[in-house]
Amino acid sequence: MKVALGIDIGGSGIKGALVDTKRGMMVTDRYRIPTPRPATPDAVIATVDKIRRHFKYKGAVGVGFPGIVIDGVTHSAVNIHPEWYKFPAEKEIAKATGCDVLVRNDADVAGFAEMRFGAGKRAKGETMIFTLGTGIGCSMFINNVCVPNLEMGHVYLPGHKKDAERYTSDRARKEEKLSWKEWGNRLNEYFQHIEFLFSPQLIIVGGGVSKNSNKFLKYIKINAKIVPAKLLNEAGIIGAAAGAAAGGDCSL
């Protein structure tokens, strides 16, 4: 068994667990700490190290980050704090934890987990994975190769003056007290537009809300096959750990 620590930084919580990276499953309970406010780099990195210390862990650490990550440097942070813009996250987290650290976009590592261990296993052609939560994360795999740092939560839908994330995220559902049908119809608009733009063969829907997929997926009418994520809200942790154990290689 090859174990690594996976950490998922979210807009509302930072979660971590030890992961068996060969079987793609957590071997400890998930440990969650609310995302600090303000979510500055110093505050978030201290929280990441607190999670590492909780597990008394030294080794490879994978971190999923809610924004664009290029060569370990974060280039956006819509749902956390502007100080993350052009911040050397991988280097600074490694310095704080004393560990080898991999930082990747959170949707990319969640997608990697689903493609390797979950609903995308053995998928061919073009697959898109969406995580619905505080925002909307998206990853795309073409013949099992990741197209990194897509920001499909920020596309504008025809006829709307705000980006898709503000209209169709799980946060929007909760804040506007939408019924599952009302929210499902909004998602239908979104995924029809995504299908028009990209023509994927398979769409996987993840995030914590995916455990209620039977309540909203039935309202989505598209040509692509659409299924719930098998790893549910654990995909980000599992994918981050597996990517770190693979030395940063998030291709299949």
Short mmCIF file of C-alpha atoms in Angstrom, two decimals:
data_model
loop_
_atom_site.label_atom_id
_atom_site.label_comp_id
_atom_site.label_asym_id
_atom_site.label_seq_id
_atom_site.Cartn_x
_atom_site.Cartn_y
_atom_site.Cartn_z
CA MET A 1 0.00 0.00 0.00
CA LYS A 2 1.37 3.40 -1.04
CA VAL A 3 -0.05 6.16 1.16
CA ALA A 4 -0.02 9.92 0.53
CA LEU A 5 -1.80 12.87 2.10
CA GLY A 6 -4.44 14.56 -0.02
CA ILE A 7 -5.79 18.02 0.84
CA ASP A 8 -8.70 19.79 -0.82
CA ILE A 9 -8.89 23.57 -0.35
CA GLY A 10 -12.45 24.79 -0.73
CA GLY A 11 -14.28 28.07 -0.34
CA SER A 12 -15.92 26.93 2.89
CA GLY A 13 -13.67 24.15 4.21
CA ILE A 14 -10.19 22.64 3.90
CA LYS A 15 -10.27 18.83 4.05
CA GLY A 16 -7.57 16.19 4.20
CA ALA A 17 -7.09 12.45 4.56
CA LEU A 18 -4.49 9.76 4.06
CA VAL A 19 -5.10 7.88 0.83
CA ASP A 20 -4.14 4.47 -0.52
CA THR A 21 -3.00 5.74 -3.91
CA LYS A 22 -2.95 2.28 -5.51
CA ARG A 23 -6.60 1.51 -4.76
CA GLY A 24 -7.87 5.09 -4.80
CA MET A 25 -9.49 5.10 -1.38
CA MET A 26 -9.11 6.99 1.86
CA VAL A 27 -7.58 4.99 4.71
CA THR A 28 -8.45 7.53 7.42
CA ASP A 29 -11.49 9.61 8.18
CA ARG A 30 -11.57 12.98 6.49
CA TYR A 31 -10.37 15.84 8.73
CA ARG A 32 -12.03 19.18 7.97
CA ILE A 33 -11.27 22.70 9.16
CA PRO A 34 -13.36 25.72 8.08
CA THR A 35 -11.55 27.87 5.54
CA PRO A 36 -10.09 30.84 7.45
CA ARG A 37 -11.48 34.31 6.89
CA PRO A 38 -9.81 36.12 5.31
CA ALA A 39 -8.38 33.19 3.32
CA THR A 40 -4.94 34.70 2.81
CA PRO A 41 -2.04 32.48 1.77
CA ASP A 42 -0.52 32.58 5.26
CA ALA A 43 -3.80 31.58 6.93
CA VAL A 44 -4.60 28.79 4.47
CA ILE A 45 -1.07 27.38 4.53
CA ALA A 46 -1.17 27.30 8.33
CA THR A 47 -4.43 25.33 8.08
CA VAL A 48 -2.90 22.91 5.57
CA ASP A 49 -0.01 22.30 7.95
CA LYS A 50 -2.44 21.81 10.84
CA ILE A 51 -4.09 19.02 8.83
CA ARG A 52 -0.69 17.48 8.12
CA ARG A 53 0.19 17.57 11.81
CA HIS A 54 -3.19 16.05 12.71
CA PHE A 55 -2.15 12.95 10.75
CA LYS A 56 1.46 13.08 12.06
CA TYR A 57 2.47 12.76 8.44
CA LYS A 58 5.72 13.21 6.53
CA GLY A 59 5.81 12.36 2.85
CA ALA A 60 4.25 13.43 -0.45
CA VAL A 61 1.37 15.89 -0.09
CA GLY A 62 -1.09 16.68 -2.86
CA VAL A 63 -3.16 19.86 -2.69
CA GLY A 64 -6.19 20.74 -4.79
CA PHE A 65 -6.56 24.51 -5.12
CA PRO A 66 -9.73 26.37 -6.26
CA GLY A 67 -8.19 28.31 -9.11
CA ILE A 68 -5.68 28.30 -11.94
CA VAL A 69 -2.34 26.66 -11.07
CA ILE A 70 0.63 26.74 -13.45
CA ASP A 71 3.95 25.19 -12.40
CA GLY A 72 2.94 25.37 -8.75
CA VAL A 73 2.02 29.08 -8.92
CA THR A 74 -1.59 30.12 -8.35
CA HIS A 75 -2.99 32.61 -10.86
CA SER A 76 -6.57 33.09 -9.69
CA ALA A 77 -8.58 32.75 -6.50
CA VAL A 78 -12.15 33.89 -7.07
CA ASN A 79 -13.61 32.28 -3.96
CA ILE A 80 -10.76 32.81 -1.49
CA HIS A 81 -8.41 35.86 -1.48
CA PRO A 82 -6.69 38.11 -4.07
CA GLU A 83 -3.26 37.62 -2.44
CA TRP A 84 -3.16 34.20 -4.11
CA TYR A 85 -2.69 35.84 -7.51
CA LYS A 86 0.76 34.83 -8.82
CA PHE A 87 1.60 33.25 -5.47
CA PRO A 88 4.25 30.43 -5.37
CA ALA A 89 1.90 28.10 -3.51
CA GLU A 90 3.75 24.85 -4.08
CA LYS A 91 7.05 26.28 -2.87
CA GLU A 92 5.55 27.99 0.18
CA ILE A 93 3.46 25.00 1.29
CA ALA A 94 6.51 22.77 0.95
CA LYS A 95 8.51 25.20 3.10
CA ALA A 96 5.80 25.31 5.79
CA THR A 97 5.21 21.55 5.94
CA GLY A 98 8.70 20.20 5.25
CA CYS A 99 7.13 17.85 2.68
CA ASP A 100 7.30 17.29 -1.05
CA VAL A 101 4.20 19.11 -2.28
CA LEU A 102 2.15 19.03 -5.46
CA VAL A 103 -0.42 21.80 -6.04
CA ARG A 104 -2.91 21.47 -8.89
CA ASN A 105 -6.31 22.92 -9.76
CA ASP A 106 -8.90 21.25 -7.53
CA ALA A 107 -11.19 20.21 -10.38
CA ASP A 108 -8.24 18.70 -12.27
CA VAL A 109 -7.24 16.45 -9.36
CA ALA A 110 -10.88 15.50 -8.71
CA GLY A 111 -11.20 14.63 -12.38
CA PHE A 112 -7.98 12.62 -12.25
CA ALA A 113 -9.43 10.56 -9.39
CA GLU A 114 -12.69 9.92 -11.22
CA MET A 115 -10.87 8.94 -14.41
CA ARG A 116 -8.48 6.59 -12.65
CA PHE A 117 -10.70 5.08 -9.95
CA GLY A 118 -14.28 6.23 -10.48
CA ALA A 119 -17.00 6.92 -13.03
CA GLY A 120 -14.55 7.77 -15.82
CA LYS A 121 -12.54 4.57 -15.61
CA ARG A 122 -12.20 3.03 -19.08
CA ALA A 123 -13.89 6.09 -20.66
CA LYS A 124 -12.79 6.92 -24.20
CA GLY A 125 -12.75 10.16 -26.15
CA GLU A 126 -13.71 13.38 -24.39
CA THR A 127 -14.87 13.36 -20.77
CA MET A 128 -15.73 16.41 -18.69
CA ILE A 129 -15.97 16.36 -14.89
CA PHE A 130 -17.81 19.09 -12.98
CA THR A 131 -17.67 19.72 -9.23
CA LEU A 132 -20.69 21.63 -7.97
CA GLY A 133 -20.13 23.44 -4.68
CA THR A 134 -19.33 26.98 -3.58
CA GLY A 135 -18.36 27.48 -7.22
CA ILE A 136 -18.23 25.25 -10.29
CA GLY A 137 -15.01 23.39 -11.02
CA CYS A 138 -14.40 21.69 -14.34
CA SER A 139 -11.81 19.34 -15.79
CA MET A 140 -11.56 17.79 -19.22
CA PHE A 141 -9.79 14.63 -20.31
CA ILE A 142 -9.26 13.82 -23.98
CA ASN A 143 -8.23 10.21 -24.48
CA ASN A 144 -7.22 10.19 -20.78
CA VAL A 145 -4.99 13.28 -21.01
CA CYS A 146 -5.96 16.24 -18.82
CA VAL A 147 -6.58 19.68 -20.34
CA PRO A 148 -5.69 21.74 -17.23
CA ASN A 149 -7.11 24.85 -15.62
CA LEU A 150 -10.46 25.14 -17.36
CA GLU A 151 -12.71 27.76 -15.80
CA MET A 152 -16.08 26.68 -17.15
CA GLY A 153 -17.85 28.06 -14.09
CA HIS A 154 -17.18 31.53 -15.49
CA VAL A 155 -18.76 31.16 -18.92
CA TYR A 156 -21.79 33.34 -19.57
CA LEU A 157 -24.97 31.58 -20.56
CA PRO A 158 -27.04 32.97 -23.45
CA GLY A 159 -29.56 35.45 -22.11
CA HIS A 160 -27.88 35.88 -18.70
CA LYS A 161 -25.80 38.79 -17.40
CA LYS A 162 -23.89 36.82 -14.77
CA ASP A 163 -21.53 33.91 -15.08
CA ALA A 164 -22.74 30.34 -14.79
CA GLU A 165 -21.23 29.87 -11.35
CA ARG A 166 -23.44 32.56 -9.83
CA TYR A 167 -26.50 31.02 -11.50
CA THR A 168 -26.00 27.25 -11.22
CA SER A 169 -23.58 26.49 -8.36
CA ASP A 170 -24.75 24.60 -5.29
CA ARG A 171 -24.25 27.84 -3.35
CA ALA A 172 -26.78 29.53 -5.65
CA ARG A 173 -29.23 26.68 -5.01
CA LYS A 174 -28.92 27.11 -1.26
CA GLU A 175 -28.89 30.92 -1.16
CA GLU A 176 -31.91 31.24 -3.44
CA LYS A 177 -33.69 28.31 -1.78
CA LEU A 178 -34.28 26.62 -5.13
CA SER A 179 -36.18 23.35 -5.37
CA TRP A 180 -34.33 20.42 -6.93
CA LYS A 181 -36.44 20.86 -10.07
CA GLU A 182 -35.70 24.58 -10.31
CA TRP A 183 -32.00 23.97 -9.85
CA GLY A 184 -32.04 21.00 -12.23
CA ASN A 185 -33.57 23.21 -14.92
CA ARG A 186 -30.79 25.75 -14.42
CA LEU A 187 -28.21 22.99 -14.71
CA ASN A 188 -29.95 21.84 -17.88
CA GLU A 189 -29.34 25.28 -19.42
CA TYR A 190 -25.73 25.12 -18.36
CA PHE A 191 -24.96 21.62 -19.58
CA GLN A 192 -26.76 22.18 -22.89
CA HIS A 193 -24.46 25.17 -23.45
CA ILE A 194 -21.39 23.14 -22.43
CA GLU A 195 -22.41 20.39 -24.86
CA PHE A 196 -22.82 22.95 -27.65
CA LEU A 197 -19.30 24.27 -27.00
CA PHE A 198 -17.38 21.01 -26.44
CA SER A 199 -19.46 17.96 -27.53
CA PRO A 200 -18.21 15.62 -24.77
CA GLN A 201 -19.15 11.94 -24.84
CA LEU A 202 -19.38 11.72 -21.04
CA ILE A 203 -20.11 14.25 -18.29
CA ILE A 204 -19.46 13.33 -14.64
CA VAL A 205 -21.08 15.46 -11.94
CA GLY A 206 -19.28 15.58 -8.58
CA GLY A 207 -19.04 17.67 -5.44
CA GLY A 208 -20.90 17.10 -2.20
CA VAL A 209 -24.28 17.58 -3.87
CA SER A 210 -23.67 14.58 -6.14
CA LYS A 211 -24.95 12.32 -3.37
CA ASN A 212 -28.39 13.76 -4.26
CA SER A 213 -27.93 13.24 -8.02
CA ASN A 214 -31.21 11.33 -8.32
CA LYS A 215 -33.01 14.55 -7.39
CA PHE A 216 -31.62 16.76 -10.16
CA LEU A 217 -29.91 14.79 -12.96
CA LYS A 218 -33.33 13.72 -14.31
CA TYR A 219 -33.96 17.32 -15.39
CA ILE A 220 -30.85 17.47 -17.59
CA LYS A 221 -31.61 16.66 -21.24
CA ILE A 222 -28.44 16.38 -23.31
CA ASN A 223 -27.01 13.95 -25.85
CA ALA A 224 -23.91 13.13 -23.81
CA LYS A 225 -24.10 10.48 -21.14
CA ILE A 226 -24.26 12.20 -17.74
CA VAL A 227 -23.56 10.32 -14.50
CA PRO A 228 -22.81 11.12 -10.84
CA ALA A 229 -19.25 10.89 -9.61
CA LYS A 230 -18.51 7.61 -7.85
CA LEU A 231 -16.05 9.18 -5.41
CA LEU A 232 -18.54 11.91 -4.49
CA ASN A 233 -16.90 14.62 -2.37
CA GLU A 234 -13.76 12.52 -1.76
CA ALA A 235 -12.49 12.84 -5.35
CA GLY A 236 -10.42 15.98 -4.71
CA ILE A 237 -8.58 14.45 -1.76
CA ILE A 238 -7.98 11.14 -3.55
CA GLY A 239 -6.85 12.76 -6.79
CA ALA A 240 -4.49 15.19 -5.06
CA ALA A 241 -2.86 12.36 -3.11
CA ALA A 242 -2.59 10.10 -6.17
CA GLY A 243 -1.05 12.90 -8.22
CA ALA A 244 1.52 13.61 -5.49
CA ALA A 245 2.39 9.93 -5.23
CA ALA A 246 2.87 9.83 -9.01
CA GLY A 247 5.37 12.68 -8.82
CA GLY A 248 2.99 15.23 -10.26
CA ASP A 249 1.88 13.17 -13.26
CA CYS A 250 -1.91 13.56 -13.46
CA SER A 251 -2.28 11.81 -16.80
CA LEU A 252 -3.51 8.22 -16.99
#
